[in-house]
């Protein structure tokens, strides 16, 4: 039993740099606020809360764990969109049995994301929202995939692309360094570079 608990000491032993924490906060704040403002006119408060919950989990990944394979654009966008499609189909097939429908939607969304290499854990919530959301969500049908899901995923991605590449110490997507163009557009220019 002692060995079991010792393994948890090894997780996150290195504290993050303060600038990294600040950029994560800024990105998630701007990302979630943008989604809420963009969708508040169409979705009611109840549905907006559900949708924001799913994208809140995505924000943790794309702003706080930017190098995770689960946070990359293919996973963020593909995972949400495919899961939304699965959720809508699940509701259309099993709308009279929400217990079965909920389980089927989440399990199938995981299966589809794994098969397409787009695994993004918040996608499970996106599929579930298509099932458990209000009548407004159900009336959207497959439009739910485009609005609010695809638009929300793209909003998070665009803000992640901007915020995560302002600092010279962060880059997103993983393996691509856009920040050299944002901070230092002219070769040899070091203007404002030390601020970040």
GROMACS .gro file of C-alpha atoms in nm:
model
  196
    1UNK     CA    1   0.000   0.000   0.000
    2UNK     CA    2   0.288   0.233   0.082
    3UNK     CA    3   0.437   0.177  -0.264
    4UNK     CA    4   0.105   0.263  -0.423
    5UNK     CA    5   0.092   0.606  -0.256
    6UNK     CA    6   0.462   0.679  -0.318
    7UNK     CA    7   0.403   0.691  -0.692
    8UNK     CA    8   0.187   1.002  -0.651
    9UNK     CA    9   0.483   1.198  -0.514
   10UNK     CA   10   0.650   1.179  -0.855
   11UNK     CA   11   0.368   1.358  -1.035
   12UNK     CA   12   0.418   1.732  -1.103
   13UNK     CA   13   0.724   1.772  -0.885
   14UNK     CA   14   0.859   2.061  -1.093
   15UNK     CA   15   0.670   2.389  -1.039
   16UNK     CA   16   0.577   2.578  -1.354
   17UNK     CA   17   0.731   2.915  -1.429
   18UNK     CA   18   0.508   3.203  -1.326
   19UNK     CA   19   0.494   3.340  -1.679
   20UNK     CA   20   0.363   3.003  -1.799
   21UNK     CA   21   0.092   3.008  -1.534
   22UNK     CA   22  -0.006   3.364  -1.625
   23UNK     CA   23  -0.032   3.283  -1.998
   24UNK     CA   24  -0.246   2.977  -1.915
   25UNK     CA   25  -0.478   3.196  -1.708
   26UNK     CA   26  -0.503   3.464  -1.978
   27UNK     CA   27  -0.573   3.209  -2.250
   28UNK     CA   28  -0.841   3.024  -2.058
   29UNK     CA   29  -1.007   3.348  -1.943
   30UNK     CA   30  -1.021   3.496  -2.293
   31UNK     CA   31  -1.117   3.163  -2.453
   32UNK     CA   32  -1.410   3.084  -2.224
   33UNK     CA   33  -1.533   3.445  -2.219
   34UNK     CA   34  -1.525   3.454  -2.600
   35UNK     CA   35  -1.725   3.132  -2.628
   36UNK     CA   36  -1.981   3.255  -2.374
   37UNK     CA   37  -2.026   3.589  -2.551
   38UNK     CA   38  -2.046   3.428  -2.895
   39UNK     CA   39  -2.308   3.170  -2.796
   40UNK     CA   40  -2.518   3.345  -2.530
   41UNK     CA   41  -2.774   3.481  -2.775
   42UNK     CA   42  -2.876   3.140  -2.907
   43UNK     CA   43  -2.828   2.908  -2.610
   44UNK     CA   44  -3.025   2.952  -2.291
   45UNK     CA   45  -2.844   2.981  -1.958
   46UNK     CA   46  -2.885   2.611  -1.884
   47UNK     CA   47  -2.743   2.495  -2.218
   48UNK     CA   48  -2.473   2.761  -2.218
   49UNK     CA   49  -2.356   2.627  -1.881
   50UNK     CA   50  -2.336   2.273  -2.019
   51UNK     CA   51  -2.148   2.378  -2.331
   52UNK     CA   52  -1.910   2.601  -2.137
   53UNK     CA   53  -1.843   2.307  -1.903
   54UNK     CA   54  -1.726   2.093  -2.192
   55UNK     CA   55  -1.510   2.370  -2.335
   56UNK     CA   56  -1.379   2.451  -1.986
   57UNK     CA   57  -1.224   2.106  -1.978
   58UNK     CA   58  -1.074   2.171  -2.323
   59UNK     CA   59  -0.932   2.501  -2.197
   60UNK     CA   60  -0.735   2.314  -1.929
   61UNK     CA   61  -0.567   2.117  -2.205
   62UNK     CA   62  -0.510   2.382  -2.474
   63UNK     CA   63  -0.392   2.653  -2.232
   64UNK     CA   64  -0.255   2.456  -1.937
   65UNK     CA   65  -0.114   2.137  -2.094
   66UNK     CA   66  -0.026   2.266  -2.440
   67UNK     CA   67   0.223   1.989  -2.520
   68UNK     CA   68  -0.019   1.707  -2.442
   69UNK     CA   69  -0.120   1.506  -2.748
   70UNK     CA   70  -0.478   1.548  -2.626
   71UNK     CA   71  -0.448   1.929  -2.658
   72UNK     CA   72  -0.335   1.942  -3.020
   73UNK     CA   73  -0.562   2.100  -3.285
   74UNK     CA   74  -0.655   1.770  -3.450
   75UNK     CA   75  -0.772   1.637  -3.114
   76UNK     CA   76  -0.939   1.958  -2.997
   77UNK     CA   77  -1.140   2.020  -3.312
   78UNK     CA   78  -1.180   1.665  -3.439
   79UNK     CA   79  -1.265   1.523  -3.097
   80UNK     CA   80  -1.540   1.777  -3.033
   81UNK     CA   81  -1.691   1.758  -3.382
   82UNK     CA   82  -1.692   1.378  -3.406
   83UNK     CA   83  -1.831   1.347  -3.054
   84UNK     CA   84  -2.107   1.595  -3.134
   85UNK     CA   85  -2.205   1.389  -3.439
   86UNK     CA   86  -2.208   1.073  -3.227
   87UNK     CA   87  -2.416   1.248  -2.960
   88UNK     CA   88  -2.678   1.369  -3.206
   89UNK     CA   89  -2.705   1.026  -3.372
   90UNK     CA   90  -2.729   0.860  -3.030
   91UNK     CA   91  -3.016   1.086  -2.927
   92UNK     CA   92  -3.199   1.023  -3.254
   93UNK     CA   93  -3.163   0.645  -3.207
   94UNK     CA   94  -3.236   0.611  -2.834
   95UNK     CA   95  -3.417   0.932  -2.730
   96UNK     CA   96  -3.679   0.733  -2.538
   97UNK     CA   97  -3.416   0.577  -2.308
   98UNK     CA   98  -3.178   0.847  -2.179
   99UNK     CA   99  -2.977   0.604  -1.964
  100UNK     CA  100  -2.893   0.383  -2.260
  101UNK     CA  101  -2.853   0.686  -2.484
  102UNK     CA  102  -2.606   0.857  -2.249
  103UNK     CA  103  -2.389   0.548  -2.210
  104UNK     CA  104  -2.398   0.476  -2.583
  105UNK     CA  105  -2.306   0.835  -2.675
  106UNK     CA  106  -2.003   0.856  -2.447
  107UNK     CA  107  -1.874   0.504  -2.520
  108UNK     CA  108  -1.917   0.547  -2.895
  109UNK     CA  109  -1.756   0.891  -2.896
  110UNK     CA  110  -1.450   0.742  -2.725
  111UNK     CA  111  -1.443   0.460  -2.981
  112UNK     CA  112  -1.469   0.701  -3.275
  113UNK     CA  113  -1.205   0.938  -3.134
  114UNK     CA  114  -0.966   0.647  -3.075
  115UNK     CA  115  -1.020   0.509  -3.427
  116UNK     CA  116  -0.960   0.851  -3.583
  117UNK     CA  117  -0.669   0.947  -3.354
  118UNK     CA  118  -0.861   1.251  -3.228
  119UNK     CA  119  -0.896   1.153  -2.861
  120UNK     CA  120  -0.993   1.461  -2.661
  121UNK     CA  121  -1.151   1.380  -2.321
  122UNK     CA  122  -1.394   1.676  -2.321
  123UNK     CA  123  -1.542   1.522  -2.636
  124UNK     CA  124  -1.720   1.272  -2.412
  125UNK     CA  125  -1.900   1.562  -2.247
  126UNK     CA  126  -1.984   1.708  -2.588
  127UNK     CA  127  -2.155   1.381  -2.686
  128UNK     CA  128  -2.337   1.370  -2.352
  129UNK     CA  129  -2.463   1.729  -2.389
  130UNK     CA  130  -2.626   1.633  -2.721
  131UNK     CA  131  -2.823   1.372  -2.525
  132UNK     CA  132  -2.893   1.548  -2.193
  133UNK     CA  133  -2.921   1.907  -2.313
  134UNK     CA  134  -3.253   2.089  -2.318
  135UNK     CA  135  -3.509   2.078  -2.597
  136UNK     CA  136  -3.322   2.372  -2.756
  137UNK     CA  137  -3.016   2.150  -2.804
  138UNK     CA  138  -3.229   1.863  -2.935
  139UNK     CA  139  -3.408   2.090  -3.183
  140UNK     CA  140  -3.074   2.194  -3.329
  141UNK     CA  141  -3.017   1.837  -3.446
  142UNK     CA  142  -2.700   1.820  -3.655
  143UNK     CA  143  -2.668   2.200  -3.640
  144UNK     CA  144  -2.542   2.134  -3.285
  145UNK     CA  145  -2.225   2.004  -3.451
  146UNK     CA  146  -2.165   2.339  -3.621
  147UNK     CA  147  -2.304   2.571  -3.356
  148UNK     CA  148  -2.204   2.567  -3.071
  149UNK     CA  149  -1.955   2.278  -3.102
  150UNK     CA  150  -1.742   2.356  -3.410
  151UNK     CA  151  -1.755   2.731  -3.348
  152UNK     CA  152  -1.654   2.684  -2.984
  153UNK     CA  153  -1.366   2.451  -3.074
  154UNK     CA  154  -1.240   2.694  -3.339
  155UNK     CA  155  -1.263   2.988  -3.097
  156UNK     CA  156  -1.053   2.798  -2.841
  157UNK     CA  157  -0.804   2.701  -3.113
  158UNK     CA  158  -0.760   3.053  -3.253
  159UNK     CA  159  -0.710   3.201  -2.907
  160UNK     CA  160  -0.471   2.917  -2.816
  161UNK     CA  161  -0.275   2.985  -3.133
  162UNK     CA  162  -0.240   3.352  -3.040
  163UNK     CA  163  -0.190   3.336  -2.663
  164UNK     CA  164   0.034   3.029  -2.658
  165UNK     CA  165   0.272   3.180  -2.911
  166UNK     CA  166   0.318   3.527  -2.764
  167UNK     CA  167   0.580   3.408  -2.517
  168UNK     CA  168   0.911   3.283  -2.653
  169UNK     CA  169   0.887   2.999  -2.398
  170UNK     CA  170   0.557   2.859  -2.525
  171UNK     CA  171   0.454   2.726  -2.863
  172UNK     CA  172   0.135   2.570  -2.991
  173UNK     CA  173   0.064   2.344  -3.170
  174UNK     CA  174   0.336   2.119  -3.038
  175UNK     CA  175   0.633   2.107  -3.271
  176UNK     CA  176   0.543   2.432  -3.452
  177UNK     CA  177   0.700   2.762  -3.349
  178UNK     CA  178   0.478   3.049  -3.460
  179UNK     CA  179   0.613   3.278  -3.188
  180UNK     CA  180   0.926   3.361  -3.384
  181UNK     CA  181   0.699   3.533  -3.637
  182UNK     CA  182   0.486   3.706  -3.373
  183UNK     CA  183   0.768   3.830  -3.148
  184UNK     CA  184   1.052   3.861  -3.393
  185UNK     CA  185   0.920   3.923  -3.746
  186UNK     CA  186   1.253   4.061  -3.876
  187UNK     CA  187   1.557   3.840  -3.846
  188UNK     CA  188   1.801   3.979  -3.595
  189UNK     CA  189   1.547   4.208  -3.427
  190UNK     CA  190   1.524   4.156  -3.050
  191UNK     CA  191   1.267   4.427  -2.989
  192UNK     CA  192   1.037   4.348  -2.693
  193UNK     CA  193   1.161   3.987  -2.682
  194UNK     CA  194   1.271   4.004  -2.319
  195UNK     CA  195   0.923   4.110  -2.206
  196UNK     CA  196   0.795   3.759  -2.271
   0.00000   0.00000   0.00000
